[in-house]
Amino acid sequence: MSDFAEIILEGKSYKMPIVVGTENEKAIDINNLRAESGYITLDSGYKNTGATESAITFLDGEEGILRYRGYPIEQLAEKSSFIEVAYLLIYGALPTQQELDVFTNEIKIHTLVNEDMRKILDGFPSTAHPMGILSALISSLTAFYPESLNPNQSKDEVNLTIIRLMAKLPTIAAWSYKNSIGHPVNYPKNKLDYCSNFLHMMFAYPTEEYELNPVVVSALNKLLILHADHEQNCSTSTVRLVGSANASLYSSVSAGISALWGPLHGGANQAVIEMLEAIKADGGDSKKFIAKAKDKDDPFRLMGFGHRVYKNFDPRATIIKKAADEVLTALGVNDPILDIAKELEEAALTDQYFVDRKLYPNVDFYSGIIYRALGIPTDMFTVMFALGRLPGWIAQWKEMREQKEPIGRPRQVYTGDTERNYVPMNER
Ligand code: MLT
């Protein structure tokens, strides 16, 4: 294979190096293209453009492969815990027991948030979407920890900034939920593990403890592991781009939360349940909506099917589908919404129209079903995605900073008016 690509532009030859990754992914390095030729490339949505070289997550859309730091998600979902996977993503290796204990305990002692943050929270109406609250309150951490604004923090100071974010986001996420239902917040109980503590803060009442169900805790661990990172998706690219301006970790993740909120990204799991509820409200005839989805003149589209990157199946969906069946059985959940989901799933996996278009159930389809079965309210589904994606965002921000990447500044092809002179008002 040649070490370079050659482009002929206006009769002149330009040679650009070929970059090959450890999984044999190939790229044309065009870092000098504009300087040498005056040309840029154009790639709307960056679908063919690599923004960076990263050692965190590898995915193969054709083969349905997803690995964090080389470890297949199937093994991590089965054998690891979310907090251990967070350590793996952020620091690059599976921790020893001592390292994991230190990481876990450091997080435990930082789960409280400044009481003044409750005053900010109280300012939100109960109708505020939890994702908007989460993004705002995560950004407000810069006010309580102004040292996080220093782009030249020492390694230990960066690590404390990271620990604080891992520790406080679950508290803030649970509080945003309590605010949305007008209930008093629950404070973290540090004797509990990460996922159990979150469930406690979400569902405990002042008058009664939340009874932890091991099936629910295990399912939540698995869900968060499967959402922990996904290479350069929209929200992660946002975190890296904002961070490339030397913005703080908190500001960068706040921006990532806003990107994730979009229905085409993390908001898809909420859109799945809203679609199922609309089908139920219309009479529950899934066949009618399957026909609508196939009608090119009908604006109805199935949410939670297919994927931009995975061509044949989403490996996370395979694992979550199994977990969904286990949770629904263990909890004895009998929900007509879930029956409709099963009918749509059956159609998507057997109807040639959906098979030909690779419209298979994706991670958002099944995660929405599990979250609903766990009693998590629909408008918290994307918050759950953010909770899972947090270590991935942190790891990617940390890698970008350690690689001393330049500020992100894409170019454009201008298509507006050419030069023209100002026209006085009386001549318009
Ligand atoms: C994700 O996990 O971020 C979503 O599947 C979207 C993506 O990777 O583009």
XYZ file of C-alpha atoms and ligand atoms in Angstrom:
437
model
C 0.000 0.000 0.000
C 1.332 3.486 -0.864
C 2.468 5.747 1.988
C 0.718 8.720 0.451
C -2.353 9.834 -1.526
C -1.894 11.943 -4.625
C -4.373 14.619 -5.724
C -4.027 16.369 -9.040
C -5.424 19.913 -8.834
C -5.300 22.194 -11.830
C -2.575 20.033 -13.315
C -0.415 20.079 -10.181
C 0.255 17.004 -8.058
C -0.112 17.096 -4.281
C 0.933 14.161 -2.108
C -0.541 13.680 1.362
C 0.602 11.099 3.916
C -1.560 8.062 4.667
C -2.250 7.438 8.362
C -3.027 3.865 9.471
C -4.462 3.137 12.925
C -3.881 0.101 15.138
C -7.097 -1.455 13.780
C -5.940 -0.792 10.210
C -8.258 2.193 9.703
C -6.803 4.369 6.965
C -6.890 8.166 6.600
C -5.462 10.772 4.284
C -3.639 13.396 6.354
C -4.744 16.714 4.779
C -3.258 18.970 7.458
C -1.236 20.817 4.779
C -3.725 20.635 1.895
C -4.932 24.256 2.075
C -1.477 25.713 2.687
C -0.042 23.840 -0.326
C -2.973 23.926 -2.781
C -5.414 26.564 -1.558
C -8.080 23.872 -1.607
C -10.094 22.604 1.373
C -12.263 19.507 1.559
C -16.034 19.651 2.057
C -17.765 16.999 4.186
C -21.141 18.062 5.572
C -21.612 16.425 8.992
C -17.981 15.234 8.948
C -19.132 11.696 8.026
C -15.896 11.042 6.123
C -13.597 13.221 8.210
C -11.456 12.172 11.160
C -11.223 14.988 13.738
C -8.466 13.376 15.776
C -6.386 10.302 16.523
C -7.746 8.644 19.664
C -6.805 5.609 21.773
C -10.011 5.459 23.802
C -12.774 3.684 21.850
C -12.743 1.595 18.708
C -15.909 0.824 16.812
C -16.434 -0.990 13.543
C -19.832 -0.111 12.066
C -19.740 -2.878 9.466
C -18.824 -5.661 11.900
C -20.763 -4.326 14.915
C -17.661 -4.082 17.097
C -17.349 -1.711 20.094
C -14.333 -1.785 22.460
C -13.257 0.568 25.266
C -9.445 0.711 25.487
C -9.400 -2.609 23.582
C -11.860 -4.442 25.844
C -15.067 -5.650 24.071
C -18.205 -4.109 25.582
C -19.726 -7.589 25.769
C -17.090 -8.600 28.346
C -17.257 -5.287 30.228
C -21.078 -5.362 30.405
C -20.949 -8.920 31.740
C -17.990 -8.753 34.125
C -17.230 -5.134 35.058
C -18.986 -2.279 36.874
C -19.728 1.208 35.583
C -17.268 2.830 37.986
C -14.509 0.408 36.895
C -15.284 1.119 33.223
C -15.173 4.849 34.005
C -11.667 4.355 35.457
C -10.657 2.343 32.368
C -11.865 5.025 29.950
C -10.406 7.971 31.873
C -7.016 6.504 32.869
C -6.508 3.966 30.072
C -6.160 0.699 32.015
C -8.229 -1.582 34.212
C -7.538 -0.587 37.827
C -5.987 -2.775 40.492
C -8.253 -3.302 43.487
C -6.335 -0.640 45.362
C -6.646 1.844 42.493
C -10.368 1.149 42.179
C -10.881 1.582 45.925
C -9.078 4.947 45.861
C -11.098 6.101 42.820
C -14.375 4.934 44.361
C -13.665 6.573 47.720
C -12.486 9.844 46.172
C -15.786 10.010 44.304
C -17.786 9.157 47.427
C -16.365 12.099 49.378
C -17.306 14.572 46.628
C -20.938 13.591 45.953
C -22.380 16.588 47.817
C -22.896 19.832 45.937
C -22.709 23.351 47.383
C -25.995 24.266 49.035
C -26.029 27.475 46.975
C -26.590 25.212 43.972
C -29.980 24.426 45.464
C -30.836 28.121 45.123
C -30.047 27.906 41.387
C -32.136 24.741 41.141
C -35.045 26.381 42.969
C -35.045 29.078 40.313
C -36.100 26.589 37.634
C -39.837 26.063 37.089
C -41.023 22.480 37.665
C -41.724 22.369 33.919
C -38.010 22.783 33.123
C -36.595 19.804 31.190
C -33.990 18.006 33.323
C -31.429 18.185 30.508
C -31.620 21.982 30.522
C -31.149 22.005 34.290
C -28.260 19.523 34.066
C -26.405 21.522 31.436
C -26.851 24.762 33.414
C -25.845 23.311 36.781
C -22.807 21.476 35.393
C -21.637 24.751 33.870
C -22.271 26.481 37.202
C -19.661 24.183 38.806
C -17.105 26.641 37.371
C -18.487 29.211 39.834
C -18.028 26.912 42.813
C -14.653 25.569 41.653
C -13.079 28.508 39.768
C -9.708 26.752 39.804
C -11.198 24.455 37.134
C -11.041 27.403 34.723
C -7.239 27.343 34.725
C -6.134 25.556 31.521
C -2.740 24.965 33.091
C -3.950 22.992 36.101
C -1.466 20.434 37.392
C -2.184 16.737 36.804
C -3.487 16.369 40.361
C -5.674 19.470 40.016
C -7.151 18.155 36.734
C -7.803 14.839 38.448
C -9.671 16.553 41.302
C -11.739 18.449 38.706
C -12.546 15.092 37.077
C -13.410 13.387 40.384
C -15.714 16.246 41.381
C -17.592 15.953 38.074
C -17.938 12.156 38.282
C -19.186 12.556 41.859
C -21.554 15.481 41.473
C -23.278 14.853 38.154
C -25.429 11.998 39.551
C -26.470 14.206 42.481
C -27.335 17.091 40.145
C -29.142 14.732 37.742
C -31.295 13.251 40.518
C -31.988 16.726 41.919
C -33.096 17.940 38.478
C -35.655 15.115 38.483
C -36.889 15.936 41.977
C -37.252 19.569 40.912
C -39.348 18.527 37.912
C -41.865 16.747 40.158
C -41.787 19.342 42.937
C -40.365 16.905 45.495
C -37.635 17.583 48.057
C -34.194 16.412 46.982
C -32.418 13.416 48.503
C -28.841 13.731 49.663
C -26.265 11.132 48.606
C -25.620 8.175 50.887
C -21.957 7.366 50.484
C -22.278 3.892 51.961
C -24.015 2.980 48.684
C -22.251 2.172 45.402
C -22.438 4.629 42.490
C -25.563 3.256 40.805
C -27.398 2.456 44.060
C -26.697 5.956 45.363
C -28.168 7.455 42.203
C -31.309 5.319 42.480
C -31.613 6.309 46.154
C -31.380 10.018 45.257
C -33.914 9.543 42.461
C -36.580 7.523 44.242
C -36.264 7.736 48.055
C -38.876 9.704 49.985
C -38.294 11.713 53.168
C -40.519 9.227 54.939
C -39.221 6.002 53.436
C -36.045 4.452 52.102
C -35.850 3.365 48.471
C -35.665 -0.418 48.445
C -32.770 -1.352 46.165
C -33.537 -4.243 43.812
C -30.341 -6.035 42.692
C -31.877 -6.635 39.253
C -32.460 -2.899 38.820
C -28.977 -1.974 40.085
C -27.372 -4.558 37.792
C -29.412 -3.381 34.783
C -28.462 0.243 35.465
C -24.769 -0.667 35.708
C -25.024 -2.450 32.370
C -26.910 0.424 30.708
C -24.385 3.002 31.891
C -21.458 0.818 30.755
C -22.980 0.494 27.289
C -23.424 4.270 26.986
C -20.019 5.190 28.431
C -18.297 6.162 25.178
C -18.797 5.988 21.430
C -15.750 7.628 19.834
C -16.405 10.921 18.000
C -20.221 11.171 18.178
C -21.930 14.555 18.126
C -21.793 15.302 21.863
C -18.233 14.003 22.299
C -17.065 16.046 19.330
C -18.750 19.032 20.983
C -16.887 18.399 24.236
C -13.580 18.170 22.378
C -14.269 21.267 20.253
C -15.274 23.411 23.249
C -12.342 22.019 25.249
C -9.939 22.814 22.407
C -10.526 26.518 23.168
C -9.040 25.848 26.642
C -12.553 25.969 28.117
C -12.883 24.116 31.416
C -13.981 20.491 31.684
C -17.246 21.669 33.253
C -17.977 24.111 30.412
C -17.044 21.481 27.806
C -19.270 18.783 29.334
C -22.108 21.291 29.752
C -21.915 21.890 26.003
C -21.818 18.136 25.391
C -24.994 17.724 27.475
C -26.732 20.290 25.273
C -25.653 18.457 22.125
C -26.790 15.117 23.549
C -30.238 16.618 24.257
C -31.029 16.711 20.546
C -33.678 14.140 19.470
C -31.347 12.951 16.707
C -28.720 12.088 19.335
C -29.276 11.303 23.009
C -32.875 12.510 22.899
C -33.737 9.503 20.705
C -34.489 7.242 23.704
C -37.098 9.740 24.943
C -38.488 10.036 21.399
C -38.882 6.216 21.265
C -41.193 6.122 24.277
C -43.094 9.191 23.071
C -43.610 7.372 19.744
C -44.859 4.241 21.559
C -47.188 6.328 23.726
C -48.567 8.058 20.610
C -49.232 4.656 18.988
C -50.993 3.488 22.156
C -53.051 6.692 22.311
C -54.034 6.153 18.659
C -55.450 2.728 19.522
C -52.286 0.633 19.728
C -52.381 -0.670 16.154
C -48.646 -1.177 15.526
C -49.356 -2.563 12.029
C -50.942 0.789 11.078
C -47.777 2.632 12.114
C -45.494 0.122 10.473
C -47.392 0.825 7.233
C -47.087 4.578 7.840
C -43.317 4.195 8.365
C -43.096 2.437 4.976
C -45.194 5.099 3.193
C -42.782 7.626 1.684
C -45.565 10.241 1.606
C -46.254 9.813 5.323
C -44.087 11.976 7.661
C -44.184 9.311 10.412
C -40.796 7.774 11.086
C -39.905 4.972 13.501
C -37.639 6.274 16.290
C -34.986 3.949 17.715
C -34.225 2.034 14.537
C -31.065 2.022 12.442
C -27.825 3.893 13.160
C -25.520 6.334 11.370
C -22.457 4.212 12.092
C -23.585 0.604 12.548
C -24.545 -0.940 9.209
C -26.038 -4.239 10.343
C -26.693 -4.121 14.082
C -25.834 -2.043 17.156
C -23.801 -4.327 19.462
C -25.080 -2.419 22.469
C -28.672 -3.154 21.455
C -27.955 -6.879 21.399
C -26.817 -6.739 25.040
C -29.536 -4.329 26.164
C -32.285 -6.397 24.494
C -31.247 -9.378 26.644
C -31.110 -7.162 29.735
C -34.546 -5.722 28.913
C -36.082 -9.181 28.770
C -34.408 -10.098 32.094
C -35.576 -6.909 33.824
C -39.160 -7.109 32.538
C -39.385 -10.736 33.645
C -37.726 -10.175 37.041
C -39.895 -7.144 37.797
C -43.022 -8.756 36.405
C -43.639 -5.677 34.287
C -46.807 -5.829 32.216
C -46.977 -2.649 30.155
C -49.001 -2.259 26.919
C -46.359 0.196 25.683
C -43.821 -2.584 25.861
C -46.151 -4.910 23.959
C -46.273 -2.363 21.142
C -42.479 -2.162 21.282
C -42.213 -5.926 20.845
C -44.505 -5.785 17.784
C -42.412 -3.024 16.195
C -39.236 -4.934 17.009
C -40.635 -8.068 15.359
C -41.524 -6.096 12.221
C -38.128 -4.389 12.063
C -36.318 -7.723 12.352
C -38.471 -9.637 9.826
C -40.150 -7.192 7.392
C -37.971 -7.025 4.267
C -38.602 -3.253 3.977
C -36.827 -2.608 7.291
C -34.251 -5.367 6.805
C -33.225 -3.946 3.405
C -32.863 -0.465 4.925
C -30.954 -1.744 7.985
C -33.667 -0.295 10.240
C -32.960 -2.690 13.131
C -33.724 -1.738 16.786
C -30.798 0.303 18.154
C -29.503 1.097 21.627
C -32.046 3.895 22.093
C -34.990 1.586 21.347
C -34.197 -0.881 24.104
C -32.731 1.574 26.638
C -36.001 3.551 26.630
C -37.874 0.314 27.378
C -35.596 -0.586 30.304
C -35.615 2.913 31.772
C -39.426 2.863 31.661
C -39.471 -0.557 33.352
C -37.063 0.757 36.033
C -39.548 3.537 36.777
C -37.389 6.296 35.333
C -39.606 9.039 33.880
C -39.414 9.662 30.144
C -37.904 13.130 30.285
C -35.045 11.691 32.380
C -34.038 9.150 29.717
C -31.532 11.480 28.066
C -30.192 12.443 31.481
C -29.494 8.725 31.963
C -27.616 8.744 28.654
C -25.564 11.719 29.919
C -24.859 9.890 33.191
C -23.506 6.959 31.193
C -21.570 9.063 28.680
C -19.869 11.204 31.333
C -16.662 9.113 31.659
C -16.346 9.022 27.888
C -16.660 12.787 27.632
C -14.085 13.194 30.423
C -11.669 10.729 28.808
C -11.961 12.403 25.404
C -11.521 15.910 26.864
C -8.485 14.715 28.853
C -6.947 13.033 25.772
C -7.498 16.150 23.641
C -5.773 18.310 26.268
C -2.908 15.848 26.820
C -2.363 15.635 23.043
C -2.169 19.470 23.051
C -4.542 19.598 20.101
C -5.020 23.023 18.438
C -8.290 24.943 18.754
C -10.874 23.451 16.427
C -11.627 25.816 13.578
C -13.297 24.218 10.484
C -13.339 26.145 7.176
C -16.223 26.669 4.705
C -17.056 27.230 1.061
C -18.676 30.678 0.846
C -21.801 30.764 -1.351
C -23.155 34.205 -0.466
C -23.143 37.509 -2.371
C -19.901 38.664 -3.930
C -18.661 42.169 -3.047
C -21.258 44.945 -3.355
C -21.480 48.535 -2.101
C -23.687 49.833 0.704
C -26.995 51.278 -0.576
C -28.376 54.356 1.212
C -31.900 53.935 2.569
C -33.425 56.388 0.055
C -32.054 54.325 -2.833
C -33.360 50.864 -1.752
C -23.833 7.446 20.648
O -23.676 6.454 21.360
O -23.252 8.541 20.835
C -24.851 7.355 19.546
O -24.996 6.033 19.110
C -24.619 8.301 18.394
C -23.358 8.120 17.602
O -22.436 7.390 17.956
O -23.305 8.811 16.553
